[in-house]
Amino acid sequence: MLAFDEVARRAMQRCQSPVPERMGTLARVVGLTLEAKGLMAPLGSVCEVVGEDRHRVEAEVVGFQDQTLFLMPFSEPRGIGPGARVHVIEPSARASLGPELLGRVVGPRGEPLDGKPKPDCKDTLSLLGLPVNPMERGPIHEVLDVGVKAMNGLLTMGKGQRVGLIAGSGVGKSSLLGMLTRYTKADMVVIGLIGERGREVQAFIQESLGEEGLARSVVVAAPANVSAILRLKATQYAHLIAEYFRDQGKNVLLLVDSLTRVAHAQREIGLAVGEPPTAKGYPPSVFSLLPNLIERAGVGRHGHGSITAIYTVLAENDDSNDPIVDIARASLDGQVMLSRALADAAHYPAIDLNGSVSRVIQTLVDPDALKRANRFRRLWALYQQNLDLIQVGAYSPGSNPDLDEAIRLRGAMETFLVQGMNEAIGFDETQGMMAQVMADR
């Protein structure tokens, strides 16, 4: 097992690759990119563009062609004109890390957003982190108590699992995230709020998270009004913070809201540098970025710490076949689908069991608990499939014993699935409640 010092040393070596000391000039601005000539710099370098009036804009190298570098600015390039000087200030994007981040709300580059002084962190690592050899990863064998009985009982999660929270807009996604943040039994929580409205960032921290939740959390926020490159950096920073604490042996809960906005940010960057659009306008780099991000979570080397990641995925127009939804389902260890029909019926959390699954539940719970969960899901699905017949009175009792049982238990099952926002139900209590509902059948 690599100690954290060794991980940090390797990451520092990647950050400190030499870059020639040269000055370039800005040739032109095309769309979202700046084109610079006369300068050599690797991809990922952070550059500073200085205009004639000493106005300064920082940007990152996102591509090149022949002797031209393509830069994506961190802010609006106002005051920058032809011939502006360009020079490298960092050969690779780095971030500061340390326990001082706990309880703080920071931006994509570690700048404080909560009105407090900048965290005095001692460690510095590359935003890209270090990949974990898949043969060195520990197994997912410990239950993670998330405090939500529908998930604890029927979609049991394990420490180190990666799950997608798939939903359309306005179906209680943020409320469920707040519950998971407050009630999950993890050592700490890292929250990446990517591409959301600024008002929602503040509302999530004050209403959903609360002071108690924030005290054991680190929030990295990059609202929709910041540049695409900063939204991407914020996502990488959130993953790096989670990796930092995982390598110290902690069980970390990582929440990223949302993976779709991350894909949108990469789409802006990819199209700006000339990538061809593919499905729904997403360039190929999007379908490479998302699995790479997801693979940064999971159990650490030889079971040393874990990152349990929950990524929200926006199903645009409630389309479950959206390309981002598809790649998330293919890359993750399970998904929790939220239903607009259930939300409209005031059924919260609006978890749709018919589209939800945990791919590791069979390795986490005992055979009796697994049998109860499977029986519950079968009866729930059977009732849903025959709902029209039941409502119009076309079903004759006794025709199908399983459907008769589903009808009899429908009220108890629905009561089990509904839970208040300020109510936490532990894993053991959930199992007892399920046994009562199913009468150990």
XYZ file of C-alpha atoms in Angstrom:
441
model
C 0.000 0.000 0.000
C 1.349 3.416 -0.934
C 1.564 5.879 1.939
C 0.080 9.322 1.360
C 3.576 10.869 1.305
C 4.528 8.623 -1.626
C 1.320 9.495 -3.469
C 2.003 13.182 -2.896
C 5.608 12.860 -4.074
C 4.577 11.237 -7.352
C 1.870 13.816 -7.948
C 4.340 16.646 -7.282
C 6.725 15.181 -9.853
C 3.925 15.329 -12.417
C 3.193 18.932 -11.483
C 6.795 20.096 -11.818
C 7.622 19.108 -15.383
C 9.861 21.763 -16.927
C 8.391 24.323 -19.293
C 10.540 26.554 -21.487
C 10.651 30.173 -20.303
C 9.200 31.850 -23.352
C 6.769 34.662 -24.002
C 4.063 34.396 -26.626
C 1.540 36.799 -28.059
C -2.188 36.610 -28.503
C -3.053 36.161 -32.178
C -6.849 36.163 -32.114
C -9.991 35.265 -30.211
C -12.264 32.647 -31.783
C -15.490 31.916 -29.964
C -14.600 30.779 -26.447
C -10.891 30.285 -27.127
C -7.824 32.488 -27.316
C -5.138 31.616 -29.861
C -1.521 32.298 -28.892
C 1.647 32.005 -30.952
C 5.343 32.027 -30.118
C 4.854 30.019 -26.929
C 5.453 26.343 -26.110
C 3.403 24.851 -23.291
C 1.869 21.422 -22.590
C -1.835 20.714 -22.334
C -3.194 21.695 -18.946
C -0.729 24.545 -18.420
C -2.089 27.683 -16.791
C -1.120 30.862 -18.633
C -1.536 34.569 -17.982
C -2.572 36.953 -20.736
C -1.581 40.583 -20.150
C -3.165 43.378 -22.186
C -1.734 46.773 -23.002
C -3.497 48.395 -20.021
C -2.013 45.700 -17.716
C -5.366 43.931 -17.571
C -4.686 40.275 -16.769
C -6.662 37.151 -17.599
C -5.696 33.606 -16.672
C -6.375 30.753 -19.076
C -5.599 27.064 -19.540
C -4.092 25.362 -22.568
C -6.823 23.084 -23.929
C -5.416 22.300 -27.392
C -2.909 23.196 -30.071
C -2.437 23.031 -33.808
C 0.986 23.417 -35.413
C 2.538 26.356 -33.537
C -0.739 27.764 -32.217
C -1.981 27.173 -28.673
C -5.698 27.217 -27.868
C -6.419 28.750 -24.460
C -9.691 28.722 -22.529
C -9.930 31.801 -20.233
C -11.095 31.511 -16.629
C -13.058 34.761 -16.943
C -14.354 37.083 -19.644
C -11.345 38.236 -21.726
C -12.384 41.882 -21.681
C -9.531 44.341 -22.100
C -7.436 41.818 -24.049
C -6.495 42.669 -27.622
C -4.219 41.487 -30.454
C -0.587 41.264 -29.451
C -1.298 40.777 -25.730
C 1.546 38.982 -23.998
C 1.070 35.351 -22.934
C 3.307 33.453 -20.525
C 3.060 30.252 -18.483
C 2.552 30.638 -14.737
C 1.927 26.950 -13.886
C 3.060 23.970 -15.972
C 0.165 21.902 -14.617
C -3.025 22.647 -12.732
C -2.524 22.122 -8.996
C -4.678 22.428 -5.909
C -4.095 22.942 -2.191
C -5.300 20.252 0.201
C -5.533 19.733 3.927
C -7.889 19.195 6.886
C -8.407 22.973 6.928
C -10.932 22.483 4.112
C -13.480 20.823 6.414
C -16.513 23.015 6.966
C -15.578 25.336 4.110
C -17.173 26.391 0.831
C -14.549 26.982 -1.844
C -14.405 27.700 -5.558
C -12.765 25.764 -8.395
C -9.267 27.010 -7.518
C -9.609 26.765 -3.743
C -10.676 30.390 -3.276
C -13.068 30.889 -0.322
C -16.716 31.536 -1.155
C -17.989 31.647 2.423
C -16.479 35.008 3.409
C -13.770 33.432 5.552
C -9.981 33.594 5.020
C -8.456 31.269 2.452
C -7.785 27.806 3.939
C -4.131 27.516 4.956
C -3.515 24.115 3.380
C -0.024 22.611 3.440
C -0.220 19.971 0.687
C -0.337 20.603 -3.061
C -1.210 17.967 -5.668
C -2.054 17.772 -9.341
C -5.761 18.026 -10.107
C -5.515 14.825 -12.125
C -4.591 12.738 -9.080
C -3.044 9.293 -9.394
C -4.941 6.299 -10.818
C -5.384 3.200 -8.673
C -4.365 -0.133 -10.163
C -7.615 -2.141 -10.417
C -5.833 -5.196 -9.004
C -4.915 -3.206 -5.894
C -8.437 -2.005 -5.124
C -10.169 -3.530 -2.157
C -13.584 -5.205 -2.523
C -16.938 -3.596 -1.726
C -18.067 -5.681 1.231
C -19.219 -3.239 3.937
C -22.730 -1.779 4.058
C -22.983 2.013 3.973
C -25.895 3.242 6.077
C -27.370 6.227 4.169
C -30.305 6.875 6.523
C -32.926 6.557 3.733
C -34.941 3.360 4.223
C -35.875 2.850 0.564
C -32.164 2.780 -0.279
C -31.013 0.941 2.855
C -33.536 -1.839 2.374
C -33.958 -2.235 -1.383
C -30.931 -0.544 -2.956
C -28.340 -1.276 -0.289
C -25.111 0.615 -0.899
C -21.590 -0.417 0.029
C -18.559 1.646 0.971
C -16.752 2.438 -2.269
C -19.775 2.033 -4.552
C -20.483 4.515 -7.378
C -24.181 5.280 -7.915
C -26.101 7.544 -10.274
C -29.080 9.551 -9.035
C -31.029 9.941 -12.285
C -33.896 12.405 -12.449
C -35.578 15.135 -14.408
C -35.838 18.639 -13.031
C -38.047 19.366 -10.029
C -38.573 15.853 -8.652
C -36.784 16.200 -5.298
C -33.201 15.458 -6.326
C -31.656 18.188 -4.150
C -33.805 17.222 -1.164
C -32.668 13.598 -1.402
C -29.044 14.752 -1.708
C -29.479 16.796 1.456
C -30.808 13.746 3.307
C -27.895 11.618 2.102
C -25.426 14.308 3.182
C -26.834 14.602 6.692
C -27.655 10.973 7.435
C -24.979 8.866 5.705
C -22.571 7.307 8.186
C -19.344 8.408 6.516
C -16.262 9.988 8.057
C -16.702 13.090 5.905
C -18.541 14.392 2.854
C -17.225 16.158 -0.261
C -19.849 17.960 -2.325
C -19.294 19.271 -5.834
C -22.010 21.700 -6.967
C -21.257 22.014 -10.665
C -23.119 24.212 -13.130
C -26.112 24.915 -10.900
C -27.776 28.300 -10.437
C -26.058 30.481 -7.856
C -29.253 30.710 -5.834
C -29.417 26.912 -5.635
C -25.862 26.719 -4.295
C -26.734 28.925 -1.345
C -30.097 27.227 -0.821
C -28.518 23.759 -0.781
C -25.907 24.784 1.790
C -28.315 26.632 4.077
C -31.455 24.508 3.773
C -30.492 21.009 2.635
C -27.043 20.755 4.212
C -27.391 22.905 7.340
C -24.715 23.805 9.873
C -24.390 20.242 11.194
C -23.914 18.810 7.710
C -21.480 21.535 6.651
C -19.275 20.947 9.707
C -18.162 17.561 8.345
C -18.223 18.534 4.676
C -16.185 20.286 2.019
C -18.230 22.085 -0.640
C -16.696 22.940 -4.014
C -19.016 25.214 -5.982
C -18.805 26.315 -9.610
C -22.172 27.830 -10.599
C -23.425 28.124 -14.146
C -22.046 31.634 -14.678
C -18.373 30.615 -14.428
C -16.423 29.427 -17.446
C -16.600 25.839 -18.664
C -12.950 25.219 -17.803
C -13.546 26.268 -14.178
C -16.595 24.019 -13.919
C -14.417 21.138 -15.056
C -11.677 22.123 -12.598
C -14.195 22.211 -9.752
C -15.209 18.633 -10.554
C -11.594 17.477 -10.588
C -10.910 19.394 -7.373
C -13.817 17.691 -5.587
C -12.496 14.281 -6.663
C -8.967 15.210 -5.578
C -10.167 16.261 -2.107
C -12.010 12.950 -1.760
C -8.881 11.049 -2.873
C -6.746 12.983 -0.396
C -8.881 11.971 2.584
C -9.402 8.424 1.278
C -5.633 7.923 1.175
C -5.609 8.815 4.874
C -7.885 5.828 5.525
C -11.196 7.699 5.747
C -14.515 6.560 4.304
C -15.579 9.520 2.181
C -18.976 10.266 0.661
C -18.591 12.189 -2.610
C -21.659 13.916 -4.051
C -21.442 15.536 -7.487
C -24.420 17.579 -8.681
C -24.497 17.160 -11.548
C -22.609 14.863 -13.905
C -24.687 16.223 -16.775
C -23.405 19.768 -16.178
C -19.862 18.390 -16.199
C -20.597 16.858 -19.599
C -21.981 20.197 -20.781
C -18.771 21.942 -19.697
C -16.619 19.445 -21.588
C -18.914 19.805 -24.595
C -18.267 23.572 -24.628
C -14.518 23.019 -24.467
C -14.440 20.216 -27.034
C -16.533 22.059 -29.607
C -14.519 25.253 -29.074
C -11.266 23.512 -30.025
C -12.752 21.822 -33.074
C -13.909 18.373 -31.933
C -16.687 16.905 -34.091
C -20.115 16.686 -32.448
C -21.602 13.205 -32.070
C -24.693 12.081 -30.107
C -26.768 15.117 -29.073
C -23.849 17.384 -29.937
C -21.453 15.827 -27.406
C -17.877 15.452 -28.718
C -15.905 12.208 -28.161
C -13.937 13.716 -25.248
C -17.108 13.735 -23.117
C -17.425 9.961 -23.356
C -13.790 9.624 -22.300
C -13.957 12.163 -19.453
C -16.917 10.718 -17.542
C -15.578 7.150 -17.038
C -12.197 8.602 -16.035
C -13.863 10.729 -13.361
C -16.009 7.870 -12.094
C -12.993 5.552 -11.819
C -11.335 7.997 -9.414
C -13.908 6.964 -6.800
C -14.126 3.540 -5.169
C -12.291 1.543 -2.538
C -8.669 2.554 -1.986
C -5.568 0.430 -2.341
C -5.957 -2.880 -0.495
C -9.107 -1.608 1.231
C -7.367 1.443 2.710
C -10.176 4.023 2.814
C -12.994 4.440 0.319
C -14.872 6.982 -1.770
C -18.575 6.252 -2.105
C -19.709 8.474 -4.972
C -23.218 9.597 -5.829
C -23.516 11.444 -9.143
C -26.733 13.168 -10.077
C -27.624 12.819 -13.755
C -30.200 15.111 -15.311
C -32.525 13.205 -17.631
C -33.434 16.047 -19.971
C -37.158 16.032 -20.773
C -37.340 12.917 -18.557
C -35.544 10.998 -21.315
C -33.932 7.944 -19.725
C -32.152 7.200 -23.028
C -30.159 10.439 -23.006
C -26.502 9.653 -23.969
C -25.190 10.929 -20.612
C -27.716 8.770 -18.765
C -26.613 5.790 -20.868
C -22.904 6.233 -20.194
C -23.566 6.812 -16.483
C -25.551 3.581 -16.210
C -22.803 1.702 -18.044
C -19.999 3.088 -15.856
C -21.601 3.089 -12.396
C -22.327 0.330 -9.873
C -26.029 1.084 -9.802
C -28.603 3.810 -10.215
C -31.475 5.375 -8.315
C -34.220 6.638 -10.624
C -36.564 9.381 -9.448
C -40.086 9.425 -10.897
C -42.027 12.570 -11.778
C -45.311 10.670 -11.358
C -44.395 9.773 -7.763
C -43.249 13.340 -7.054
C -46.546 14.691 -8.420
C -48.339 12.338 -6.023
C -46.313 13.775 -3.073
C -44.481 10.452 -2.686
C -41.058 11.480 -1.344
C -38.365 10.473 -1.888
C -39.729 9.781 -5.377
C -37.608 6.646 -5.930
C -38.840 4.519 -8.827
C -37.962 0.928 -7.942
C -38.667 -0.263 -11.482
C -35.665 1.619 -12.855
C -33.367 1.473 -9.818
C -30.770 -1.154 -8.948
C -27.754 -1.734 -6.725
C -25.284 -4.044 -8.433
C -23.514 -5.013 -5.195
C -26.465 -5.683 -2.853
C -26.023 -9.454 -3.087
C -22.513 -9.189 -1.584
C -23.602 -6.887 1.261
C -26.688 -8.383 2.919
C -27.555 -11.840 4.229
C -29.679 -14.223 2.110
C -32.872 -13.553 4.089
C -32.586 -9.780 3.642
C -31.846 -10.224 -0.071
C -34.870 -12.527 -0.438
C -37.130 -9.952 1.261
C -35.811 -7.140 -0.930
C -36.328 -9.141 -4.127
C -39.829 -10.177 -3.034
C -40.711 -6.565 -2.237
C -39.502 -5.393 -5.645
C -41.374 -8.147 -7.506
C -44.673 -7.384 -5.777
C -44.236 -3.641 -6.299
C -43.499 -4.129 -10.024
C -46.397 -6.588 -10.414
C -48.857 -4.082 -8.955
C -47.544 -1.327 -11.240
C -47.899 -3.556 -14.309
C -51.535 -4.332 -13.508
C -52.530 -0.932 -12.142
C -54.953 -0.117 -14.975
C -56.793 -3.435 -14.585
C -57.069 -2.947 -10.829
C -58.330 0.642 -11.075
C -61.110 -0.143 -13.573
C -62.141 -3.261 -11.660
C -61.215 -5.660 -14.450
C -59.062 -7.859 -12.225
C -60.762 -10.784 -10.500
C -59.290 -11.569 -7.056
C -57.870 -15.087 -6.894
C -56.704 -15.135 -10.516
C -53.076 -14.502 -9.527
C -51.935 -15.244 -5.948
C -48.868 -13.012 -6.275
C -50.966 -10.098 -7.514
C -53.452 -10.693 -4.676
C -50.563 -10.400 -2.225
C -49.278 -7.279 -3.992
C -52.708 -5.665 -3.639
C -52.907 -6.646 0.034
C -49.461 -5.286 0.853
C -49.630 -2.210 -1.376
C -50.438 0.227 1.432
C -47.720 -1.125 3.744
C -45.115 -1.061 0.955
C -45.968 2.518 0.012
C -45.750 3.593 3.657
C -42.333 1.965 3.870
C -41.045 3.836 0.805
C -42.196 7.284 1.987
C -39.906 9.176 4.375
C -39.769 12.729 5.701
C -36.801 14.982 4.966
C -35.978 15.364 8.667
C -36.333 11.674 9.468
C -33.324 9.346 9.526
C -33.865 5.566 9.458
C -30.786 3.408 10.082
C -29.914 0.188 8.278
C -30.811 -2.193 11.134
C -34.109 -0.436 11.781
C -34.870 -0.584 8.062
C -34.342 -4.352 7.986
C -36.755 -4.790 10.888
C -39.386 -2.655 9.161
C -39.010 -4.656 5.944
C -39.433 -7.906 7.818
C -42.704 -6.586 9.256
C -43.986 -5.448 5.864
C -43.151 -8.696 4.119
C -44.046 -10.856 7.166
C -40.809 -12.788 6.468
C -42.291 -14.263 3.279
